[in-house]
Short mmCIF file of C-alpha atoms in Angstrom, two decimals:
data_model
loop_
_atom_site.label_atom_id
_atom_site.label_comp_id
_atom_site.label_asym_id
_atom_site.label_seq_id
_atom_site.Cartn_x
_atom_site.Cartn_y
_atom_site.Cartn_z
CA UNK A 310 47.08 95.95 55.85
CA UNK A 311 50.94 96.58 55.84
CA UNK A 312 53.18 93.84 55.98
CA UNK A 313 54.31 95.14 59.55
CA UNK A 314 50.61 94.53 60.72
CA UNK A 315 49.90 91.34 58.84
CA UNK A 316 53.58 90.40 61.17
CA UNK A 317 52.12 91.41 64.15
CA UNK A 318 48.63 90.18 63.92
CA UNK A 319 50.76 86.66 63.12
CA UNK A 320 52.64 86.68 66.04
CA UNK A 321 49.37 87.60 68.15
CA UNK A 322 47.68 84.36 66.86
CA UNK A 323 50.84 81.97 68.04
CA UNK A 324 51.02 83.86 70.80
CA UNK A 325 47.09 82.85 71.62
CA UNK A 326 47.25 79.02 70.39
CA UNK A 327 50.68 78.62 72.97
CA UNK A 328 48.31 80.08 75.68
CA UNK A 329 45.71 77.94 74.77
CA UNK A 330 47.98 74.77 74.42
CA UNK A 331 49.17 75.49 77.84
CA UNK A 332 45.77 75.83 79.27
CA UNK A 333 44.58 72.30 78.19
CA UNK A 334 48.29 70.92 79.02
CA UNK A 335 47.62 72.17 82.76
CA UNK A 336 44.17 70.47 82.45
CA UNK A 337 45.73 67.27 80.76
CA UNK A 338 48.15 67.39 84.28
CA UNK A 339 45.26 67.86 86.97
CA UNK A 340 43.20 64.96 85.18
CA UNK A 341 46.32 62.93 85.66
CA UNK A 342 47.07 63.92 88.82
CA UNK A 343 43.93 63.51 90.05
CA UNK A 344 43.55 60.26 88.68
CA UNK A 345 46.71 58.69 90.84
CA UNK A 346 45.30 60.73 93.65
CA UNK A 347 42.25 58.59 93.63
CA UNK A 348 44.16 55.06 93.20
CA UNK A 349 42.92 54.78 89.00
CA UNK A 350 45.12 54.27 86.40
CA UNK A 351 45.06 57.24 84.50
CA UNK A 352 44.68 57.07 80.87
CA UNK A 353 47.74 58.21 78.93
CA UNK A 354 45.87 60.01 76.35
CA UNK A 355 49.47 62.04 75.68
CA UNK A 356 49.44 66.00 75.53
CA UNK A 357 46.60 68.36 73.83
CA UNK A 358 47.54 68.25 70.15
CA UNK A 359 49.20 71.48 68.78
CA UNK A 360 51.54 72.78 66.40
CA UNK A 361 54.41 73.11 68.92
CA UNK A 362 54.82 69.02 68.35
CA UNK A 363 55.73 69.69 65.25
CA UNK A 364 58.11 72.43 65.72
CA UNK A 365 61.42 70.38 66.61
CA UNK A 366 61.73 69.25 63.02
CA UNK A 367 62.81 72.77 61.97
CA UNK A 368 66.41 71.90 63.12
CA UNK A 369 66.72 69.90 59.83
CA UNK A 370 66.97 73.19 58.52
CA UNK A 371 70.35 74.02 60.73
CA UNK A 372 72.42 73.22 57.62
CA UNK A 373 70.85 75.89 55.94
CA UNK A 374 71.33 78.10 58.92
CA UNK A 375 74.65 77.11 59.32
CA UNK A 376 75.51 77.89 55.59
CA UNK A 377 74.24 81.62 55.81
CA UNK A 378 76.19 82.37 58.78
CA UNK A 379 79.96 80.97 57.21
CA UNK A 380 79.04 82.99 54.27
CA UNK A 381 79.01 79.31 51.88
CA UNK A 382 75.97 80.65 50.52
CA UNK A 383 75.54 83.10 47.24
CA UNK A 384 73.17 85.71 47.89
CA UNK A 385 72.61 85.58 51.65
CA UNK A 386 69.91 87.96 51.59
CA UNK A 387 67.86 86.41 49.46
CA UNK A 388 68.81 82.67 51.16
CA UNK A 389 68.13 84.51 54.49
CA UNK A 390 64.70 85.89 53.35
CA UNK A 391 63.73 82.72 51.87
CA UNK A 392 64.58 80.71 55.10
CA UNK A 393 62.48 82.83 56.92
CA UNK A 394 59.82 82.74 54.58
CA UNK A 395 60.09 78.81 54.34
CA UNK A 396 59.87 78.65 58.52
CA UNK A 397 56.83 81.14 58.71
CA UNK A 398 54.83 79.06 56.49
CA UNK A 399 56.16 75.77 57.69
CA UNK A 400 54.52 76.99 61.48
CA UNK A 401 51.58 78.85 59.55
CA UNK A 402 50.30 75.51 58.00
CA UNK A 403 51.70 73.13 60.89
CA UNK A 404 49.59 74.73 63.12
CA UNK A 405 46.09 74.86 61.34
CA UNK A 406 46.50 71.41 60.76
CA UNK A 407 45.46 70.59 64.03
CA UNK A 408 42.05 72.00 63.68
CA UNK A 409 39.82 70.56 61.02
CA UNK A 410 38.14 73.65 59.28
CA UNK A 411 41.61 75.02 59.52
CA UNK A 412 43.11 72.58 57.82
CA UNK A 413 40.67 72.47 55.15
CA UNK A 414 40.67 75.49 54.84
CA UNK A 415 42.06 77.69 51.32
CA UNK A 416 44.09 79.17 52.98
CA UNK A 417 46.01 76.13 54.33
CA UNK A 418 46.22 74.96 51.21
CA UNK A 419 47.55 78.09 49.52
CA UNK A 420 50.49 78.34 52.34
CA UNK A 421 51.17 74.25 51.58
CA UNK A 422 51.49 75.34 47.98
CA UNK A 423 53.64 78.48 48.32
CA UNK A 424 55.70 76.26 50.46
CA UNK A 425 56.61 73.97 47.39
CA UNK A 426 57.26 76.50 45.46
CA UNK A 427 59.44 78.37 47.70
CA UNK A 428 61.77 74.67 48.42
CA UNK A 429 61.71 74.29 44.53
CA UNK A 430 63.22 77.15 43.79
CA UNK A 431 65.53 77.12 47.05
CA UNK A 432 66.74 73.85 46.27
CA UNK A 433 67.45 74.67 42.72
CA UNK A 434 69.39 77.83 43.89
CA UNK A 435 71.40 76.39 46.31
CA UNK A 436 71.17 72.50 46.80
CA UNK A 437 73.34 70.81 49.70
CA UNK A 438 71.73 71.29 52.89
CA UNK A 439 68.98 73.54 51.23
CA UNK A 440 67.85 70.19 50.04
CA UNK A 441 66.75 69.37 53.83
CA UNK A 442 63.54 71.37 52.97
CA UNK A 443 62.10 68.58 50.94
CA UNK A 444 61.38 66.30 53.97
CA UNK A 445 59.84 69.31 55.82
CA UNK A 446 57.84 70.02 53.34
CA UNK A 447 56.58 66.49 53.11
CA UNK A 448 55.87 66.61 57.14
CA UNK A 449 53.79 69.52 56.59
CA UNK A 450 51.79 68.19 53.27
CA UNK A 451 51.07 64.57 55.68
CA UNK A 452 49.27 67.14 58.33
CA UNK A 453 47.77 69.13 56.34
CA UNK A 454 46.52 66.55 53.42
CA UNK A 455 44.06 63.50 54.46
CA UNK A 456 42.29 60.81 52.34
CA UNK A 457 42.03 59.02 50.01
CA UNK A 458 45.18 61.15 48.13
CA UNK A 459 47.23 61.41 50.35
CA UNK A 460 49.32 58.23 49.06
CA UNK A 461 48.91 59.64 45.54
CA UNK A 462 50.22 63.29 46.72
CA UNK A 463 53.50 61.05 48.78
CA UNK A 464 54.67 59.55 45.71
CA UNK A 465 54.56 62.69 43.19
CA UNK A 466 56.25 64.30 46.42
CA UNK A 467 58.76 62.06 46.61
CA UNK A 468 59.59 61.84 43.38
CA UNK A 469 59.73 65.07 42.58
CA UNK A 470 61.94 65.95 45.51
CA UNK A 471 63.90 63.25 44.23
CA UNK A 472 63.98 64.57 40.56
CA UNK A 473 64.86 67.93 41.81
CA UNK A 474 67.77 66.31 43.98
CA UNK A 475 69.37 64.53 40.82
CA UNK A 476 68.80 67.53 38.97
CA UNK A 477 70.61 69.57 41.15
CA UNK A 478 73.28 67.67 42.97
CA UNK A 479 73.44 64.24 41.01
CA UNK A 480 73.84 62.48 44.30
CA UNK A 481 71.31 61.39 47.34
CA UNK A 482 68.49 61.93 45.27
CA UNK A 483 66.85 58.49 46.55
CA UNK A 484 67.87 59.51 50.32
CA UNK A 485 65.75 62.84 49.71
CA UNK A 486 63.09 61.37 48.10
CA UNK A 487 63.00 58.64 50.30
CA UNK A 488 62.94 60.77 53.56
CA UNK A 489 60.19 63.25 51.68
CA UNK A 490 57.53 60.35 51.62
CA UNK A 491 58.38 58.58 54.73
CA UNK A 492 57.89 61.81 56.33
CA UNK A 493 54.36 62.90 54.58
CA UNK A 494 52.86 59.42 54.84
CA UNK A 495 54.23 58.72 58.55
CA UNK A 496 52.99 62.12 59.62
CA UNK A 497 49.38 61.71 58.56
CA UNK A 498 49.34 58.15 59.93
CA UNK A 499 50.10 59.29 63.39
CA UNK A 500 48.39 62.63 63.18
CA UNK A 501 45.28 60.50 62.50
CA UNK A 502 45.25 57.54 64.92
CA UNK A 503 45.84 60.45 67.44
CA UNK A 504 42.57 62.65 66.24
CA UNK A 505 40.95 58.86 65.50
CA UNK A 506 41.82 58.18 69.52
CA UNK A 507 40.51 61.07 70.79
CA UNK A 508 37.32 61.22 68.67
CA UNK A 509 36.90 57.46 70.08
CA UNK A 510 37.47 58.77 73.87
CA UNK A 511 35.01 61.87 73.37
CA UNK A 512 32.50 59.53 71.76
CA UNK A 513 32.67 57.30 74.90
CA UNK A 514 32.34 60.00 77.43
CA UNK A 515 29.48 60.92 75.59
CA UNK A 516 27.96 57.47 75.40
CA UNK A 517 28.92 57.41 79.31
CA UNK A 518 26.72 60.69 79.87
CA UNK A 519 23.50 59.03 78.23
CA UNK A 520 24.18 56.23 79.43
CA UNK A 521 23.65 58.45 83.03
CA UNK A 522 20.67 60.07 81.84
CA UNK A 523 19.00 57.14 80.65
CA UNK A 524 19.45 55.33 84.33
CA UNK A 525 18.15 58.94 85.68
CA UNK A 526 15.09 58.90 83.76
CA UNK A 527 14.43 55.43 84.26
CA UNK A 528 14.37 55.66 88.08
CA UNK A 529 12.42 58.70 88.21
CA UNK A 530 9.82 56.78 85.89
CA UNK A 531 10.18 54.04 88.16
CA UNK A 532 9.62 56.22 91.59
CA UNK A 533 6.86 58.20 89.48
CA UNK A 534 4.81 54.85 89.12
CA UNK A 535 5.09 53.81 92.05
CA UNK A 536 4.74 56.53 94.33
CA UNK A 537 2.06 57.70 92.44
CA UNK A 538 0.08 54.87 93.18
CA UNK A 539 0.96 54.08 96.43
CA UNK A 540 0.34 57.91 97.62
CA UNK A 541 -3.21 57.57 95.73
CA UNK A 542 -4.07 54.74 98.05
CA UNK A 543 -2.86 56.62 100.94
CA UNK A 544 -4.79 59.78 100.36
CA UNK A 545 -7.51 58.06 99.58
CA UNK A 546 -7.65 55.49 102.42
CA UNK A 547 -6.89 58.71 104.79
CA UNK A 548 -10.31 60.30 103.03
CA UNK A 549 -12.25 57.26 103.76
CA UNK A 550 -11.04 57.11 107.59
CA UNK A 551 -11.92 60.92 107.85
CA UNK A 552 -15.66 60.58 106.54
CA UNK A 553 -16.58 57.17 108.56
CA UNK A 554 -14.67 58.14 111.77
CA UNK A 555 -17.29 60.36 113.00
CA UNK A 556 -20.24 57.09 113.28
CA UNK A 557 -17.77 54.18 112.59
CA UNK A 558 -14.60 54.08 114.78
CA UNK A 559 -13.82 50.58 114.10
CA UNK A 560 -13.96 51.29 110.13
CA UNK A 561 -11.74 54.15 110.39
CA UNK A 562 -9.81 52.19 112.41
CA UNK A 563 -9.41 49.29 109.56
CA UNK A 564 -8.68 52.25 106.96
CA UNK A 565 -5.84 53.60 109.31
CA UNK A 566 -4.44 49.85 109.59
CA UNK A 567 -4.36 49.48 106.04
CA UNK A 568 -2.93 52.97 105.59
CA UNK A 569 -0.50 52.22 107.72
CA UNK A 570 0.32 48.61 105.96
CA UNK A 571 0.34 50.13 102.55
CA UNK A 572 3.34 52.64 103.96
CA UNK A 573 5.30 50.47 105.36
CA UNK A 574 5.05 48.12 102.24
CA UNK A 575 5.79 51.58 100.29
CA UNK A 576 8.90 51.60 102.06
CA UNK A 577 10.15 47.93 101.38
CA UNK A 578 9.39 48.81 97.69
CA UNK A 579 11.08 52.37 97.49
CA UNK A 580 14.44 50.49 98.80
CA UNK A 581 14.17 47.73 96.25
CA UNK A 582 13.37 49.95 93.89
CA UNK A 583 16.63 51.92 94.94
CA UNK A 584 18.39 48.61 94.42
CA UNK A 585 16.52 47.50 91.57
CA UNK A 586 15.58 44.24 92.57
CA UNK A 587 11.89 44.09 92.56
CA UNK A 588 9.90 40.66 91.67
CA UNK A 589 6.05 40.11 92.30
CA UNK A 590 3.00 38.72 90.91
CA UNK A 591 -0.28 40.34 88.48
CA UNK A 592 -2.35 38.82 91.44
CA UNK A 593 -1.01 41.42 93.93
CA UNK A 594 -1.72 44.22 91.97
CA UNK A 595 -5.43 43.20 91.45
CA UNK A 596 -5.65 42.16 94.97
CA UNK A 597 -4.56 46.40 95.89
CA UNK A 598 -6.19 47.86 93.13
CA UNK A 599 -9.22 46.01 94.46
CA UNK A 600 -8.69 47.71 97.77
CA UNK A 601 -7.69 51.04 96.38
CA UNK A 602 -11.02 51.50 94.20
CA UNK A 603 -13.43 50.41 96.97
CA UNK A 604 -12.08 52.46 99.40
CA UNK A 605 -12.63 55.60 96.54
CA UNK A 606 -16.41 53.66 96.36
CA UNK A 607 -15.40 52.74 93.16
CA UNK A 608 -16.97 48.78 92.32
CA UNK A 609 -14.30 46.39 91.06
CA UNK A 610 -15.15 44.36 88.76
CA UNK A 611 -11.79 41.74 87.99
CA UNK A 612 -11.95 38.99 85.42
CA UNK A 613 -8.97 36.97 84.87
CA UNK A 614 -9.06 34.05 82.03
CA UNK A 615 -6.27 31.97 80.33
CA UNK A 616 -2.89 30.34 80.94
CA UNK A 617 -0.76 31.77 83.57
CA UNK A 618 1.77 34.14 82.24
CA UNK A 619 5.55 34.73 82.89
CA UNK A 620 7.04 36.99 85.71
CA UNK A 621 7.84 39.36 82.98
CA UNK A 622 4.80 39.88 81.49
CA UNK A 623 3.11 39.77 84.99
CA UNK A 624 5.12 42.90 85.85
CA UNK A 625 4.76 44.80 83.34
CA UNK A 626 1.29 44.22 83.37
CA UNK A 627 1.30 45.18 86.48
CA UNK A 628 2.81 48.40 86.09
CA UNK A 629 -0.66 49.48 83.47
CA UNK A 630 -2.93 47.72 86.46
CA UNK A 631 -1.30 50.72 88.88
CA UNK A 632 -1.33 53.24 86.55
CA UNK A 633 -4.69 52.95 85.20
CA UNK A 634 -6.24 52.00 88.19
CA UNK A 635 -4.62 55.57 89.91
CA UNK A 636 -5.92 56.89 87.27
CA UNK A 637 -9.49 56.08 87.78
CA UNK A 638 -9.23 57.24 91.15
CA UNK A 639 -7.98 60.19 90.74
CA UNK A 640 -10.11 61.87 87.92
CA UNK A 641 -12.39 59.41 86.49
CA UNK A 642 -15.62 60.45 88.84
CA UNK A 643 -16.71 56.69 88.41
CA UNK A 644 -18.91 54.30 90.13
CA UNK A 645 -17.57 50.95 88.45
CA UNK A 646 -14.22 49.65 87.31
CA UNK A 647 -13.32 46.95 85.58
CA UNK A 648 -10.26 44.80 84.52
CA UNK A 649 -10.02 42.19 82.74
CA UNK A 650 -6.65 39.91 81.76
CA UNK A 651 -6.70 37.52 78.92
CA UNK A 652 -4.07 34.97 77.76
CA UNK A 653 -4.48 33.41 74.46
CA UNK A 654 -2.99 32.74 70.57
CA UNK A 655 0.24 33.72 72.49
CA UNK A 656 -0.74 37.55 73.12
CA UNK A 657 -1.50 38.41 76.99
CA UNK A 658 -4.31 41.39 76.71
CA UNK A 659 -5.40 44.02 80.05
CA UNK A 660 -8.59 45.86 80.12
CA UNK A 661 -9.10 48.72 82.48
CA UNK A 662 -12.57 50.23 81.63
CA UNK A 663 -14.37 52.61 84.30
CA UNK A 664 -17.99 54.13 83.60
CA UNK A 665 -16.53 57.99 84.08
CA UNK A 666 -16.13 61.51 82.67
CA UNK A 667 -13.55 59.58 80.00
CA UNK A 668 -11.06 61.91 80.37
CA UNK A 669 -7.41 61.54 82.12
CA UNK A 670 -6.85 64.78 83.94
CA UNK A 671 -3.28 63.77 83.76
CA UNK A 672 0.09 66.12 82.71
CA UNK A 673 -0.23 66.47 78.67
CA UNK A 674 2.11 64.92 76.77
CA UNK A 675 3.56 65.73 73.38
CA UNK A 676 4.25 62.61 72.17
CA UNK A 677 2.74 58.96 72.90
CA UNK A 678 -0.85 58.92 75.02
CA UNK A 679 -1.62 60.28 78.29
CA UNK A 680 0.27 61.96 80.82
CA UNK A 681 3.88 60.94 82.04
CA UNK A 682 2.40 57.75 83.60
CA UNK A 683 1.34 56.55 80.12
CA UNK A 684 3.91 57.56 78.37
CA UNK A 685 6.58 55.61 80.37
CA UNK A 686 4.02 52.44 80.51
CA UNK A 687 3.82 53.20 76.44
CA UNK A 688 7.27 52.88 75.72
CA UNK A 689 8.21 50.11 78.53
CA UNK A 690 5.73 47.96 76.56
CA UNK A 691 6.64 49.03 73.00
CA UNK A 692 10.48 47.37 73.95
CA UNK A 693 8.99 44.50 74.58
CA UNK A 694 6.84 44.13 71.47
CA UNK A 695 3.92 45.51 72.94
CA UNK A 696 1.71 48.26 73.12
CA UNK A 697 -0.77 50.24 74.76
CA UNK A 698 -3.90 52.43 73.76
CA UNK A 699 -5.91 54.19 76.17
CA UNK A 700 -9.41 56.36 75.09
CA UNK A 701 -12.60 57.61 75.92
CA UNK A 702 -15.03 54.27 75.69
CA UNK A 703 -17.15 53.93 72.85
CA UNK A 704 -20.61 53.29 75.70
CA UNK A 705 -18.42 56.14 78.24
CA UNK A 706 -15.97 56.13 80.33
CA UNK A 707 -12.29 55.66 79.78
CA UNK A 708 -10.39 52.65 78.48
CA UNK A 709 -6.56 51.55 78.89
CA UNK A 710 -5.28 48.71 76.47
CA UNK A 711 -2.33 46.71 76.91
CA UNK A 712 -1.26 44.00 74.64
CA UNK A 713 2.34 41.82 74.85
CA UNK A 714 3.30 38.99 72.99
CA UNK A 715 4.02 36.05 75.60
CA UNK A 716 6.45 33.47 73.91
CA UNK A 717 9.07 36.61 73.82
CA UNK A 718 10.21 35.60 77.08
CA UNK A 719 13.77 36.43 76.23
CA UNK A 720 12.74 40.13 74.63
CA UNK A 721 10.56 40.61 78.11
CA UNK A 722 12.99 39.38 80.42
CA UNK A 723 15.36 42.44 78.86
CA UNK A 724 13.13 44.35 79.63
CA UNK A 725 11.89 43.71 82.77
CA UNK A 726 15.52 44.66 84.43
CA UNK A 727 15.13 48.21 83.59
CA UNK A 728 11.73 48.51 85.47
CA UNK A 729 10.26 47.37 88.50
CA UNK A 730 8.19 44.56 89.33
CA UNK A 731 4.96 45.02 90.83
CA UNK A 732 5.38 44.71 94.51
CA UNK A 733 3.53 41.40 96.99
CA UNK A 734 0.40 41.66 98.29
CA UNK A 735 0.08 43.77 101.85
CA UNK A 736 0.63 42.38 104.38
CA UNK A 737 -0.59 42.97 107.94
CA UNK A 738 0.88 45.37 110.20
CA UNK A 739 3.52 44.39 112.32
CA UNK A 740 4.82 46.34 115.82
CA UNK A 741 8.08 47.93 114.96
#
């Protein structure tokens, strides 16, 4: 590749980072724009970060300039070819700085280097305003150059911008030097609380967006449960009215009053739900999943033995009574059911055992037991230092396990904020 082409190709690649820089500075405007429109304060996170910020400090080189163009200098052509070399490398390694594999890259590093050799030998050659170059090149080495040496590589810079100063002039040596290191270390302080900033703001938006999804799942969980559950006892319910209508009216009546009462109690739950304020009671559950497996002429058979438990650990256990008992109702094929709740040596333990096929014709699940039900039940109980095992029987059937610990009030009351309580017992139908 000719030099003419390696020009061209140069200028292409500033011409596409300024395009670039003013894309995301037209973004940058509409977010802050928008932002007032909506009555926020809008964060001033400052413009995209490019190499055009670093640009302006070229005009330390003016003297230079200025020196070439009175004729004070010996040699123009080669001062004017070296100031042009200096400035193309100066905007070469500015802006890859801004980009991390950039920066790192050999490249980068090579330009950086070529750089001090190039102020060296023009500051040797010419001194005065030629010395300018020093500081530049420290501005460039403090956003290119990161770490832990980048106070080791300010100091030699300094000093050797100072040395070369002394050397050549005899006089501001220490304003050279000094101005080379304030200008490396300054520039990769601020270069780096600015990437450190923005890192920080992309790592909350991200935090932000699972902090969405988590919500999302947990309400769909939370509908899942109890929709699932509730639309069993519908369908159900609406089977039983269909087979005794025909020779019992006033059965199928009682089935369509309790359909009826478990909607509109569906209802009141789905809008708590929505709000996430839901508190009830183990005993309600029982008392429905009583209802729900006789009317699938499924015998319950509910044992309940120990101290009372806390609100917390009643919901949640209420959540396995629903999902279990749905369960059973839905695929089991059983002709008995039976739960049992135990409270002692601080552990609270549910037992929902059914005489079925013992399988779960539920949606398969990679990880954890059971179908999405389980799963969700599975990890609700595992944050609050519990668990939950569900299996064929060892005599046939199906079992569901849950344990939870109950003097870890504080670890279930965390938990029971994220998922719904179980909801109060039906209650008769009212006229609306």
């Amino acid at each position: 590749m000719s030099w003419r082409q390696q020009v061209r190709c140069q200028a292409e690649t500033w011409r596409t980072a300024r395009a670039q820089w003013r894309e995301e500075m037209e973004r940058f405007k509409e977010k802050q724009k928008a932002a007032r429109k909506n009555g926020e304060v809008p964060e001033h996170a400052g413009p995209p970060p490019s190499g055009f910020a670093l640009l302006p400090w070229l005009l330390m080189g003016m003297g230079s300039l200025s020196n070439l163009l009175q004729g004070k200098t010996a040699n123009p052509l080669i001062g004017g070819f070296g100031l042009l070399a200096f400035n193309s490398l100066y905007i070469y390694v500015t802006f890859r700085s801004f980009r991390k594999e950039a920066r790192q890259a050999t490249s980068t590093r090579v330009a950086l280097v070529l750089m001090g050799l190039l102020t060296t030998g023009l500051a040797l050659g010419y001194g005065g305003n030629w010395l300018m170059f020093f500081p530049l090149l420290g501005l460039a080495a403090g956003a290119v150059l990161r770490g832990p040496w980048l106070g080791r590589a300010g100091i030699l810079l300094a000093c050797f911008a100072g040395a070369v100063s002394w050397y050549r002039d005899g006089s501001d040596a220490i304003t050279i030097a000094y101005g080379t290191f304030l200008s490396t270390m300054i520039t990769a302080a601020i270069l780096s609380l600015s990437e450190a900033v923005r890192e920080l703001r992309a790592a909350r938006e991200e935090l932000a967006r699972r902090a969405v999804e988590k919500e999302r799942l947990r309400f769909s969980r939370d509908l899942h449960d109890l929709l699932g559950h509730t639309l069993s006892v519908i369908v159900v319910k609406s089977e039983a009215a269909r087979r005794v209508a025909p020779r019992d009216l006033d059965a199928a009546l009682s089935q369509i009053s309790d359909i009826e009462s478990v909607g509109r109690q569906a209802l009141t739950e789905i809008r708590e739900a929505v709000t996430g304020y839901r508190e009830g009671s183990l005993a309600a559950d029982l008392a429905r999943a009583r209802s729900a497996l006789k009317a699938a002429a499924i015998e319950p058979v509910v044992r309940q033995s120990g101290a009372p438990l806390a609100p917390q650990t009643e919901t949640l256990l209420g959540w396995v009574v629903r999902e279990a008992v749905t369960n059973v109702v839905r695929h089991s094929d059983a002709t008995c059911c039976e739960i049992t709740v135990d409270s002692a040596a601080g552990r609270a333990r549910l037992t929902v055992t059914d005489d079925g096929s013992g399988t779960v014709a539920a949606e398969p699940c990679r990880e954890g037991i059971g179908g999405t039900g389980l799963k969700g039940l599975t990890e609700r109980l595992a944050a609050a230092g519990g668990s939950l095992s569900a299996g064929p029987a060892p005599r046939g059937g199906f079992t569901v396990t849950a344990e939870l610990p109950t003097e870890a009030l504080e670890l279930l009351a965390s938990t029971a904020h994220t998922a719904p309580t179980a909801p109060t017992a039906p209650t008769a139908p009212t006229a609306s």
